[in-house]
Amino acid sequence: MQVNTGALIIVIGYLVGMLVIGFIVGKMKIKNSRDYMIAGRRMGLFMVAFSLSANNIGGGSTTGLAGKAFDTWGMSAIWYVLAASVAMIPLAYFAPKIRKTMAVTIPEVIDRRFGNGSSVFSAVLNILALFCLTSSQVAASGSVVATLTGIPLNVCLIIAGLVIIIYTTLGGMIADQISDLVQFIIILAGLAIATPMVLNACGGWTALSSMLPGEQLSFTKIGWVVIIGYIFNYFCTFLSGPEMISRFETAKDEKTAFRASILSAVLMAAMAVFPTLLGLTALALKDQIPGISSSTAMMAVTQAYAPTLVTGLVSAAIISATMSSADSNLLCMSTMFINDIYLKYSKVGRSLSDKQTIFATRCCNVLFCVIAMLISLLNINIVTMNTFAFAIRCAGPFAAYGLGLVIPRATKHSGQISIIAGTVGVVFWQILSGGDFYLGILPVVFGCAVGTITFFLVNLIEWRNGVSPAPSAYLDDKGIAELIKNES
């Protein structure tokens, strides 16, 4: 395969830039473990909003989305991202409450309300899922490098993983959010420039659309049941997704968290159209591009019909999309393990100083990303891996965490039982449906529904029996003062 030298130079420059960001932030901005884990709770509107958006626009929302448009969904593939934009609007109601908890992770809040056992179970579910999610983003990044260079895919997966390890480990959450800002700008600008240029080089949208079957141009080909199912899917996964929650926790105040959710919805809506159009272009011209497939559709059509500079921009955009998700998943995984398991249940962990906590988290970043790289070598489908991971981590904790924030009278047993019920529900529906829609319902939505119903049923029974509410999810004035003192 011929190497696209110009595009490769742009991508290398981007990767080096990410490493520089990690190094500078690590040296100048990381003063304590809270700086490393939650950016010192001082991020403003644009930083939080762009970071939320960058985390949602990953490999599945770029290469995966183009692949769906190429494969079977046609124009209706746009809902794969547009549904996420819609889901951010009701999430804005919860955003200030998430920030108000002054927590670091989801299991920390569950621990306050429903006890240690529920917290550990939630942490384990999230860590297992984050391995899958990190692996899928490493795989997507590696596939771009392989397409550009002709280097064997397995070697490219290792290269991508090493870059993610270095800049995430050096700079923590501050570097993560700075790189998210840069990455989302690259994603939006790169695809916004590339898409019309590719369409124009291929004869324009009118000519291309005439080459496609009529049903491929329908915005609702997948059906309203599926579209609504995806909106519910995203809302469930966002409200109980650690990378989303951690972004709200980094906001400088509750108002910023609310506004960031709304702005993120706008940014993601703007992003939805570009991968869809590139996937449809690839479908229209598939007989003219040797070896094209759903997994390579976006890069193949861009490389075939766009100038070198544009190909480089798209390549950097795809890598930006995948790495912006990979670094967040990796950091959340390490933070959760250290904060919710190691520091609480290990005698050595309880005695760590603040600097030692940062070092331990960095070590986890390295170890966990190496494991994720090994998983990525199995070549599991990106969308399949993401769907399963989102389902298993969200369905159990969804009701306990989300409803635990807004129902002060919730009892301890309601949270504990709903976590188990939601997890059983999502596994049952995953097996029954094969991970896809069954009766118009995704596994994660079914699992969250089971957990929510269980949560309310247990509460109704225990309220009638006079059972006392679980402790609050929020710290009192004394707790806040002590937390601020420890974090300063």
GROMACS .gro file of C-alpha atoms in nm:
model
  488
    1MET     CA    1   0.000   0.000   0.000
    2GLN     CA    2   0.125   0.349  -0.088
    3VAL     CA    3   0.195   0.573   0.209
    4ASN     CA    4   0.008   0.906   0.216
    5THR     CA    5   0.311   1.103   0.335
    6GLY     CA    6   0.143   1.442   0.374
    7ALA     CA    7  -0.147   1.302   0.577
    8LEU     CA    8   0.094   1.100   0.787
    9ILE     CA    9   0.297   1.413   0.871
   10ILE     CA   10  -0.019   1.592   0.991
   11VAL     CA   11  -0.116   1.296   1.210
   12ILE     CA   12   0.235   1.267   1.357
   13GLY     CA   13   0.229   1.641   1.433
   14TYR     CA   14  -0.105   1.599   1.610
   15LEU     CA   15   0.020   1.306   1.818
   16VAL     CA   16   0.334   1.494   1.918
   17GLY     CA   17   0.116   1.791   2.016
   18MET     CA   18  -0.089   1.570   2.249
   19LEU     CA   19   0.229   1.442   2.414
   20VAL     CA   20   0.352   1.799   2.463
   21ILE     CA   21   0.024   1.898   2.629
   22GLY     CA   22   0.051   1.605   2.868
   23PHE     CA   23   0.410   1.689   2.957
   24ILE     CA   24   0.352   2.063   3.015
   25VAL     CA   25   0.037   2.013   3.221
   26GLY     CA   26   0.199   1.740   3.427
   27LYS     CA   27   0.487   1.972   3.513
   28MET     CA   28   0.296   2.296   3.574
   29LYS     CA   29  -0.064   2.223   3.675
   30ILE     CA   30  -0.074   1.901   3.878
   31LYS     CA   31  -0.033   2.003   4.242
   32ASN     CA   32  -0.243   1.736   4.418
   33SER     CA   33  -0.451   1.427   4.350
   34ARG     CA   34  -0.771   1.630   4.297
   35ASP     CA   35  -0.595   1.826   4.023
   36TYR     CA   36  -0.503   1.496   3.863
   37MET     CA   37  -0.845   1.330   3.901
   38ILE     CA   38  -1.099   1.615   3.864
   39ALA     CA   39  -0.896   1.918   3.746
   40GLY     CA   40  -0.926   2.090   4.083
   41ARG     CA   41  -1.300   2.162   4.020
   42ARG     CA   42  -1.217   2.485   3.839
   43MET     CA   43  -1.310   2.430   3.473
   44GLY     CA   44  -1.523   2.686   3.289
   45LEU     CA   45  -1.817   2.651   3.049
   46PHE     CA   46  -1.635   2.594   2.721
   47MET     CA   47  -1.379   2.355   2.865
   48VAL     CA   48  -1.649   2.135   3.022
   49ALA     CA   49  -1.885   2.152   2.722
   50PHE     CA   50  -1.617   2.069   2.465
   51SER     CA   51  -1.488   1.789   2.687
   52LEU     CA   52  -1.838   1.640   2.722
   53SER     CA   53  -1.880   1.655   2.346
   54ALA     CA   54  -1.538   1.513   2.265
   55ASN     CA   55  -1.603   1.218   2.493
   56ASN     CA   56  -1.928   1.138   2.315
   57ILE     CA   57  -1.780   1.170   1.966
   58GLY     CA   58  -1.551   0.869   1.969
   59GLY     CA   59  -1.464   0.594   1.726
   60GLY     CA   60  -1.821   0.467   1.716
   61SER     CA   61  -1.951   0.816   1.634
   62THR     CA   62  -1.708   0.877   1.346
   63THR     CA   63  -1.576   0.562   1.176
   64GLY     CA   64  -1.855   0.353   1.329
   65LEU     CA   65  -2.126   0.598   1.222
   66ALA     CA   66  -1.992   0.620   0.866
   67GLY     CA   67  -1.986   0.240   0.865
   68LYS     CA   68  -2.353   0.222   0.963
   69ALA     CA   69  -2.446   0.466   0.685
   70PHE     CA   70  -2.241   0.255   0.442
   71ASP     CA   71  -2.380  -0.076   0.562
   72THR     CA   72  -2.756  -0.066   0.618
   73TRP     CA   73  -2.880   0.249   0.791
   74GLY     CA   74  -2.827   0.503   0.515
   75MET     CA   75  -2.913   0.863   0.603
   76SER     CA   76  -3.088   0.753   0.922
   77ALA     CA   77  -2.745   0.674   1.066
   78ILE     CA   78  -2.736   1.042   1.159
   79TRP     CA   79  -2.948   0.952   1.463
   80TYR     CA   80  -2.658   0.754   1.607
   81VAL     CA   81  -2.512   1.091   1.716
   82LEU     CA   82  -2.816   1.318   1.694
   83ALA     CA   83  -2.992   1.104   1.955
   84ALA     CA   84  -2.701   1.174   2.190
   85SER     CA   85  -2.750   1.546   2.136
   86VAL     CA   86  -3.117   1.519   2.229
   87ALA     CA   87  -3.031   1.314   2.540
   88MET     CA   88  -2.803   1.592   2.671
   89ILE     CA   89  -3.104   1.822   2.723
   90PRO     CA   90  -3.275   1.626   3.007
   91LEU     CA   91  -2.929   1.550   3.145
   92ALA     CA   92  -2.893   1.925   3.208
   93TYR     CA   93  -3.149   1.885   3.491
   94PHE     CA   94  -2.917   1.644   3.671
   95ALA     CA   95  -2.589   1.826   3.594
   96PRO     CA   96  -2.605   2.079   3.882
   97LYS     CA   97  -2.701   1.803   4.124
   98ILE     CA   98  -2.404   1.594   4.010
   99ARG     CA   99  -2.172   1.889   4.072
  100LYS     CA  100  -2.336   1.955   4.409
  101THR     CA  101  -2.232   1.611   4.540
  102MET     CA  102  -1.866   1.726   4.546
  103ALA     CA  103  -1.773   1.364   4.473
  104VAL     CA  104  -1.504   1.222   4.246
  105THR     CA  105  -1.679   0.913   4.112
  106ILE     CA  106  -2.021   0.748   4.082
  107PRO     CA  107  -1.937   0.469   4.334
  108GLU     CA  108  -1.845   0.738   4.589
  109VAL     CA  109  -2.201   0.877   4.578
  110ILE     CA  110  -2.353   0.527   4.585
  111ASP     CA  111  -2.136   0.451   4.888
  112ARG     CA  112  -2.274   0.754   5.075
  113ARG     CA  113  -2.634   0.653   5.010
  114PHE     CA  114  -2.645   0.276   4.986
  115GLY     CA  115  -2.329   0.137   5.147
  116ASN     CA  116  -1.993  -0.020   5.065
  117GLY     CA  117  -2.119  -0.336   4.895
  118SER     CA  118  -2.320  -0.143   4.637
  119SER     CA  119  -2.029   0.093   4.580
  120VAL     CA  120  -1.777  -0.184   4.514
  121PHE     CA  121  -2.015  -0.371   4.283
  122SER     CA  122  -2.074  -0.052   4.083
  123ALA     CA  123  -1.700   0.016   4.065
  124VAL     CA  124  -1.627  -0.335   3.936
  125LEU     CA  125  -1.898  -0.309   3.668
  126ASN     CA  126  -1.761   0.025   3.553
  127ILE     CA  127  -1.399  -0.088   3.547
  128LEU     CA  128  -1.482  -0.397   3.340
  129ALA     CA  129  -1.682  -0.186   3.094
  130LEU     CA  130  -1.413   0.081   3.069
  131PHE     CA  131  -1.163  -0.185   2.964
  132CYS     CA  132  -1.389  -0.263   2.667
  133LEU     CA  133  -1.445   0.104   2.583
  134THR     CA  134  -1.075   0.191   2.600
  135SER     CA  135  -0.997  -0.109   2.382
  136SER     CA  136  -1.246  -0.002   2.117
  137GLN     CA  137  -1.094   0.347   2.098
  138VAL     CA  138  -0.741   0.208   2.074
  139ALA     CA  139  -0.862  -0.017   1.792
  140ALA     CA  140  -1.020   0.275   1.606
  141SER     CA  141  -0.704   0.489   1.640
  142GLY     CA  142  -0.484   0.204   1.525
  143SER     CA  143  -0.701   0.139   1.219
  144VAL     CA  144  -0.651   0.500   1.102
  145VAL     CA  145  -0.273   0.476   1.135
  146ALA     CA  146  -0.278   0.142   0.952
  147THR     CA  147  -0.486   0.288   0.667
  148LEU     CA  148  -0.243   0.577   0.626
  149THR     CA  149   0.083   0.388   0.646
  150GLY     CA  150   0.023   0.028   0.542
  151ILE     CA  151   0.190  -0.079   0.868
  152PRO     CA  152   0.031  -0.398   1.009
  153LEU     CA  153  -0.275  -0.321   1.219
  154ASN     CA  154  -0.142  -0.490   1.533
  155VAL     CA  155   0.167  -0.267   1.529
  156CYS     CA  156  -0.052   0.041   1.485
  157LEU     CA  157  -0.269  -0.061   1.780
  158ILE     CA  158   0.040  -0.068   1.998
  159ILE     CA  159   0.154   0.274   1.871
  160ALA     CA  160  -0.187   0.428   1.943
  161GLY     CA  161  -0.197   0.272   2.288
  162LEU     CA  162   0.147   0.404   2.381
  163VAL     CA  163   0.055   0.762   2.285
  164ILE     CA  164  -0.265   0.739   2.493
  165ILE     CA  165  -0.069   0.602   2.789
  166ILE     CA  166   0.193   0.877   2.783
  167TYR     CA  167  -0.017   1.193   2.762
  168THR     CA  168  -0.296   1.066   2.989
  169THR     CA  169  -0.052   0.946   3.253
  170LEU     CA  170   0.149   1.268   3.250
  171GLY     CA  171  -0.128   1.528   3.264
  172GLY     CA  172  -0.434   1.366   3.424
  173MET     CA  173  -0.775   1.533   3.400
  174ILE     CA  174  -0.642   1.883   3.323
  175ALA     CA  175  -0.446   1.758   3.022
  176ASP     CA  176  -0.744   1.540   2.935
  177GLN     CA  177  -0.979   1.839   2.916
  178ILE     CA  178  -0.730   2.064   2.735
  179SER     CA  179  -0.671   1.790   2.480
  180ASP     CA  180  -1.049   1.733   2.457
  181LEU     CA  181  -1.095   2.100   2.364
  182VAL     CA  182  -0.825   2.076   2.097
  183GLN     CA  183  -0.952   1.739   1.979
  184PHE     CA  184  -1.314   1.843   1.936
  185ILE     CA  185  -1.213   2.153   1.740
  186ILE     CA  186  -1.002   1.928   1.515
  187ILE     CA  187  -1.292   1.682   1.478
  188LEU     CA  188  -1.550   1.948   1.391
  189ALA     CA  189  -1.323   2.158   1.169
  190GLY     CA  190  -1.161   1.860   0.998
  191LEU     CA  191  -1.486   1.690   0.902
  192ALA     CA  192  -1.663   2.019   0.822
  193ILE     CA  193  -1.388   2.104   0.571
  194ALA     CA  194  -1.342   1.753   0.435
  195THR     CA  195  -1.704   1.652   0.375
  196PRO     CA  196  -1.804   1.921   0.119
  197MET     CA  197  -1.467   1.884  -0.056
  198VAL     CA  198  -1.513   1.508  -0.094
  199LEU     CA  199  -1.871   1.554  -0.214
  200ASN     CA  200  -1.762   1.814  -0.467
  201ALA     CA  201  -1.477   1.595  -0.597
  202CYS     CA  202  -1.727   1.311  -0.648
  203GLY     CA  203  -1.968   1.519  -0.854
  204GLY     CA  204  -2.180   1.676  -0.582
  205TRP     CA  205  -2.452   1.544  -0.354
  206THR     CA  206  -2.718   1.544  -0.626
  207ALA     CA  207  -2.514   1.310  -0.844
  208LEU     CA  208  -2.420   1.085  -0.552
  209SER     CA  209  -2.773   1.060  -0.412
  210SER     CA  210  -2.902   0.955  -0.754
  211MET     CA  211  -2.671   0.651  -0.731
  212LEU     CA  212  -2.827   0.536  -0.401
  213PRO     CA  213  -3.149   0.343  -0.345
  214GLY     CA  214  -3.430   0.571  -0.229
  215GLU     CA  215  -3.465   0.408   0.111
  216GLN     CA  216  -3.101   0.487   0.189
  217LEU     CA  217  -3.187   0.859   0.182
  218SER     CA  218  -3.462   0.836   0.443
  219PHE     CA  219  -3.391   1.004   0.778
  220THR     CA  220  -3.620   0.755   0.951
  221LYS     CA  221  -3.526   0.430   0.776
  222ILE     CA  222  -3.440   0.264   1.107
  223GLY     CA  223  -3.784   0.358   1.246
  224TRP     CA  224  -3.902   0.585   1.525
  225VAL     CA  225  -3.898   0.302   1.778
  226VAL     CA  226  -3.525   0.258   1.723
  227ILE     CA  227  -3.461   0.634   1.720
  228ILE     CA  228  -3.646   0.686   2.050
  229GLY     CA  229  -3.468   0.379   2.186
  230TYR     CA  230  -3.133   0.539   2.108
  231ILE     CA  231  -3.233   0.863   2.283
  232PHE     CA  232  -3.321   0.664   2.595
  233ASN     CA  233  -3.002   0.462   2.552
  234TYR     CA  234  -2.785   0.773   2.552
  235PHE     CA  235  -2.967   0.934   2.844
  236CYS     CA  236  -2.922   0.619   3.053
  237THR     CA  237  -2.555   0.583   2.964
  238PHE     CA  238  -2.481   0.953   3.015
  239LEU     CA  239  -2.645   0.973   3.358
  240SER     CA  240  -2.448   0.674   3.484
  241GLY     CA  241  -2.135   0.713   3.269
  242PRO     CA  242  -1.819   0.790   3.470
  243GLU     CA  243  -1.651   0.998   3.199
  244MET     CA  244  -1.961   1.223   3.179
  245ILE     CA  245  -2.002   1.250   3.554
  246SER     CA  246  -1.634   1.333   3.601
  247ARG     CA  247  -1.671   1.627   3.357
  248PHE     CA  248  -1.957   1.775   3.556
  249GLU     CA  249  -1.753   1.731   3.873
  250THR     CA  250  -1.470   1.937   3.720
  251ALA     CA  251  -1.701   2.236   3.660
  252LYS     CA  252  -1.628   2.544   3.871
  253ASP     CA  253  -1.990   2.560   3.993
  254GLU     CA  254  -2.336   2.411   3.945
  255LYS     CA  255  -2.450   2.675   3.693
  256THR     CA  256  -2.151   2.596   3.472
  257ALA     CA  257  -2.241   2.226   3.478
  258PHE     CA  258  -2.597   2.303   3.362
  259ARG     CA  259  -2.491   2.535   3.081
  260ALA     CA  260  -2.219   2.296   2.965
  261SER     CA  261  -2.477   2.021   2.912
  262ILE     CA  262  -2.689   2.247   2.689
  263LEU     CA  263  -2.390   2.372   2.489
  264SER     CA  264  -2.267   2.016   2.443
  265ALA     CA  265  -2.605   1.922   2.293
  266VAL     CA  266  -2.562   2.196   2.032
  267LEU     CA  267  -2.205   2.092   1.950
  268MET     CA  268  -2.296   1.727   1.901
  269ALA     CA  269  -2.593   1.812   1.681
  270ALA     CA  270  -2.354   2.004   1.455
  271MET     CA  271  -2.129   1.697   1.433
  272ALA     CA  272  -2.391   1.439   1.339
  273VAL     CA  273  -2.415   1.502   0.966
  274PHE     CA  274  -2.053   1.473   0.846
  275PRO     CA  275  -1.969   1.103   0.908
  276THR     CA  276  -2.314   1.013   0.773
  277LEU     CA  277  -2.253   1.191   0.441
  278LEU     CA  278  -1.905   1.041   0.405
  279GLY     CA  279  -2.045   0.693   0.469
  280LEU     CA  280  -2.315   0.743   0.206
  281THR     CA  281  -2.058   0.874  -0.041
  282ALA     CA  282  -1.852   0.562   0.016
  283LEU     CA  283  -2.161   0.349  -0.044
  284ALA     CA  284  -2.240   0.526  -0.372
  285LEU     CA  285  -1.883   0.477  -0.496
  286LYS     CA  286  -1.801   0.140  -0.343
  287ASP     CA  287  -1.744  -0.025  -0.683
  288GLN     CA  288  -1.474   0.233  -0.759
  289ILE     CA  289  -1.277   0.188  -0.434
  290PRO     CA  290  -1.103  -0.151  -0.408
  291GLY     CA  291  -1.138  -0.335  -0.080
  292ILE     CA  292  -1.368  -0.082   0.085
  293SER     CA  293  -1.576  -0.201   0.380
  294SER     CA  294  -1.793  -0.049   0.652
  295SER     CA  295  -1.497  -0.024   0.891
  296THR     CA  296  -1.281   0.164   0.638
  297ALA     CA  297  -1.552   0.362   0.457
  298MET     CA  298  -1.474   0.708   0.595
  299MET     CA  299  -1.098   0.696   0.550
  300ALA     CA  300  -1.111   0.513   0.217
  301VAL     CA  301  -1.344   0.759   0.045
  302THR     CA  302  -1.155   1.057   0.184
  303GLN     CA  303  -0.817   0.922   0.080
  304ALA     CA  304  -0.949   0.837  -0.268
  305TYR     CA  305  -1.119   1.168  -0.348
  306ALA     CA  306  -0.971   1.441  -0.127
  307PRO     CA  307  -0.639   1.627  -0.138
  308THR     CA  308  -0.359   1.514   0.090
  309LEU     CA  309  -0.411   1.801   0.334
  310VAL     CA  310  -0.779   1.717   0.371
  311THR     CA  311  -0.702   1.349   0.420
  312GLY     CA  312  -0.461   1.449   0.693
  313LEU     CA  313  -0.727   1.662   0.861
  314VAL     CA  314  -0.979   1.377   0.855
  315SER     CA  315  -0.718   1.133   0.983
  316ALA     CA  316  -0.633   1.369   1.269
  317ALA     CA  317  -1.006   1.419   1.332
  318ILE     CA  318  -1.070   1.045   1.362
  319ILE     CA  319  -0.772   0.993   1.587
  320SER     CA  320  -0.887   1.296   1.791
  321ALA     CA  321  -1.231   1.142   1.826
  322THR     CA  322  -1.102   0.807   1.939
  323MET     CA  323  -0.829   0.936   2.168
  324SER     CA  324  -1.058   1.193   2.333
  325SER     CA  325  -1.271   0.899   2.445
  326ALA     CA  326  -0.983   0.664   2.517
  327ASP     CA  327  -0.797   0.900   2.751
  328SER     CA  328  -1.115   0.978   2.946
  329ASN     CA  329  -1.211   0.612   2.979
  330LEU     CA  330  -0.861   0.525   3.090
  331LEU     CA  331  -0.841   0.802   3.349
  332CYS     CA  332  -1.189   0.725   3.486
  333MET     CA  333  -1.098   0.359   3.517
  334SER     CA  334  -0.780   0.433   3.710
  335THR     CA  335  -0.945   0.699   3.927
  336MET     CA  336  -1.230   0.465   4.017
  337PHE     CA  337  -0.998   0.181   4.107
  338ILE     CA  338  -0.777   0.402   4.326
  339ASN     CA  339  -1.050   0.618   4.482
  340ASP     CA  340  -1.321   0.357   4.539
  341ILE     CA  341  -1.128   0.034   4.593
  342TYR     CA  342  -0.757   0.071   4.663
  343LEU     CA  343  -0.765   0.370   4.901
  344LYS     CA  344  -1.060   0.225   5.092
  345TYR     CA  345  -0.987  -0.144   5.119
  346SER     CA  346  -0.610  -0.175   5.102
  347LYS     CA  347  -0.401  -0.119   5.413
  348VAL     CA  348  -0.122   0.019   5.193
  349GLY     CA  349  -0.371   0.237   5.004
  350ARG     CA  350  -0.509   0.397   5.321
  351SER     CA  351  -0.159   0.510   5.417
  352LEU     CA  352  -0.069   0.674   5.083
  353SER     CA  353   0.025   1.040   5.073
  354ASP     CA  354  -0.128   1.269   4.813
  355LYS     CA  355   0.177   1.243   4.584
  356GLN     CA  356   0.178   0.866   4.623
  357THR     CA  357  -0.190   0.860   4.524
  358ILE     CA  358  -0.106   1.043   4.201
  359PHE     CA  359   0.177   0.798   4.133
  360ALA     CA  360  -0.050   0.498   4.199
  361THR     CA  361  -0.314   0.639   3.961
  362ARG     CA  362  -0.050   0.689   3.693
  363CYS     CA  363   0.069   0.331   3.736
  364CYS     CA  364  -0.288   0.212   3.691
  365ASN     CA  365  -0.315   0.415   3.370
  366VAL     CA  366  -0.018   0.230   3.228
  367LEU     CA  367  -0.128  -0.115   3.342
  368PHE     CA  368  -0.491  -0.077   3.238
  369CYS     CA  369  -0.409   0.065   2.896
  370VAL     CA  370  -0.170  -0.222   2.827
  371ILE     CA  371  -0.453  -0.466   2.906
  372ALA     CA  372  -0.690  -0.264   2.685
  373MET     CA  373  -0.435  -0.279   2.402
  374LEU     CA  374  -0.426  -0.658   2.433
  375ILE     CA  375  -0.806  -0.671   2.415
  376SER     CA  376  -0.799  -0.450   2.103
  377LEU     CA  377  -0.578  -0.710   1.931
  378LEU     CA  378  -0.879  -0.946   1.931
  379ASN     CA  379  -1.034  -0.732   1.652
  380ILE     CA  380  -1.382  -0.721   1.804
  381ASN     CA  381  -1.632  -0.497   1.620
  382ILE     CA  382  -1.613  -0.143   1.767
  383VAL     CA  383  -1.987  -0.075   1.782
  384THR     CA  384  -2.058  -0.420   1.931
  385MET     CA  385  -1.793  -0.369   2.199
  386ASN     CA  386  -1.920  -0.020   2.285
  387THR     CA  387  -2.283  -0.131   2.306
  388PHE     CA  388  -2.202  -0.416   2.546
  389ALA     CA  389  -1.974  -0.200   2.762
  390PHE     CA  390  -2.227   0.083   2.794
  391ALA     CA  391  -2.497  -0.167   2.884
  392ILE     CA  392  -2.311  -0.356   3.155
  393ARG     CA  393  -2.177  -0.049   3.334
  394CYS     CA  394  -2.493   0.161   3.329
  395ALA     CA  395  -2.797  -0.059   3.385
  396GLY     CA  396  -2.718  -0.155   3.744
  397PRO     CA  397  -2.603   0.180   3.891
  398PHE     CA  398  -2.847   0.392   3.685
  399ALA     CA  399  -3.139   0.407   3.930
  400ALA     CA  400  -2.926   0.403   4.245
  401TYR     CA  401  -2.710   0.692   4.127
  402GLY     CA  402  -2.948   0.901   3.915
  403LEU     CA  403  -3.262   0.865   4.124
  404GLY     CA  404  -3.054   0.867   4.441
  405LEU     CA  405  -2.964   1.228   4.357
  406VAL     CA  406  -3.325   1.347   4.331
  407ILE     CA  407  -3.525   1.130   4.576
  408PRO     CA  408  -3.412   1.218   4.929
  409ARG     CA  409  -3.646   0.964   5.092
  410ALA     CA  410  -3.495   0.666   4.904
  411THR     CA  411  -3.415   0.376   5.135
  412LYS     CA  412  -3.090   0.184   5.149
  413HIS     CA  413  -3.240  -0.141   5.022
  414SER     CA  414  -3.396   0.030   4.718
  415GLY     CA  415  -3.054   0.125   4.586
  416GLN     CA  416  -2.891  -0.207   4.670
  417ILE     CA  417  -3.160  -0.425   4.513
  418SER     CA  418  -3.202  -0.204   4.205
  419ILE     CA  419  -2.832  -0.238   4.120
  420ILE     CA  420  -2.859  -0.616   4.119
  421ALA     CA  421  -3.194  -0.618   3.935
  422GLY     CA  422  -3.070  -0.378   3.667
  423THR     CA  423  -2.756  -0.584   3.608
  424VAL     CA  424  -2.951  -0.909   3.580
  425GLY     CA  425  -3.199  -0.738   3.348
  426VAL     CA  426  -2.934  -0.609   3.108
  427VAL     CA  427  -2.753  -0.945   3.091
  428PHE     CA  428  -3.085  -1.124   3.025
  429TRP     CA  429  -3.181  -0.883   2.744
  430GLN     CA  430  -2.828  -0.889   2.602
  431ILE     CA  431  -2.849  -1.266   2.564
  432LEU     CA  432  -3.207  -1.258   2.436
  433SER     CA  433  -3.147  -0.983   2.182
  434GLY     CA  434  -2.788  -1.055   2.084
  435GLY     CA  435  -2.699  -0.702   2.195
  436ASP     CA  436  -2.932  -0.538   1.943
  437PHE     CA  437  -3.287  -0.406   1.950
  438TYR     CA  438  -3.546  -0.665   2.051
  439LEU     CA  439  -3.907  -0.545   2.052
  440GLY     CA  440  -3.756  -0.201   1.989
  441ILE     CA  441  -3.559  -0.203   2.316
  442LEU     CA  442  -3.182  -0.203   2.363
  443PRO     CA  443  -3.034  -0.409   2.649
  444VAL     CA  444  -2.918  -0.101   2.841
  445VAL     CA  445  -3.264   0.057   2.826
  446PHE     CA  446  -3.429  -0.266   2.940
  447GLY     CA  447  -3.180  -0.306   3.226
  448CYS     CA  448  -3.223   0.057   3.338
  449ALA     CA  449  -3.602   0.016   3.325
  450VAL     CA  450  -3.583  -0.299   3.541
  451GLY     CA  451  -3.358  -0.120   3.791
  452THR     CA  452  -3.585   0.186   3.800
  453ILE     CA  453  -3.903  -0.015   3.853
  454THR     CA  454  -3.730  -0.216   4.126
  455PHE     CA  455  -3.606   0.104   4.290
  456PHE     CA  456  -3.959   0.249   4.314
  457LEU     CA  457  -4.123  -0.080   4.419
  458VAL     CA  458  -3.880  -0.136   4.707
  459ASN     CA  459  -3.919   0.225   4.817
  460LEU     CA  460  -4.300   0.204   4.815
  461ILE     CA  461  -4.291  -0.112   5.025
  462GLU     CA  462  -4.040   0.027   5.273
  463TRP     CA  463  -4.205   0.369   5.299
  464ARG     CA  464  -4.528   0.196   5.400
  465ASN     CA  465  -4.336   0.003   5.663
  466GLY     CA  466  -4.175   0.319   5.801
  467VAL     CA  467  -3.818   0.240   5.693
  468SER     CA  468  -3.587   0.539   5.735
  469PRO     CA  469  -3.428   0.708   5.431
  470ALA     CA  470  -3.072   0.630   5.332
  471PRO     CA  471  -2.807   0.895   5.409
  472SER     CA  472  -2.792   1.194   5.175
  473ALA     CA  473  -2.591   1.195   4.854
  474TYR     CA  474  -2.476   1.546   4.942
  475LEU     CA  475  -2.229   1.658   5.205
  476ASP     CA  476  -2.340   1.885   5.487
  477ASP     CA  477  -2.167   2.219   5.553
  478LYS     CA  478  -1.909   2.058   5.778
  479GLY     CA  479  -1.832   1.790   5.520
  480ILE     CA  480  -1.795   2.046   5.242
  481ALA     CA  481  -1.563   2.261   5.451
  482GLU     CA  482  -1.345   1.961   5.532
  483LEU     CA  483  -1.340   1.850   5.168
  484ILE     CA  484  -1.239   2.196   5.044
  485LYS     CA  485  -0.963   2.205   5.304
  486ASN     CA  486  -0.830   1.866   5.191
  487GLU     CA  487  -0.848   1.959   4.822
  488SER     CA  488  -0.675   2.295   4.858
   0.00000   0.00000   0.00000
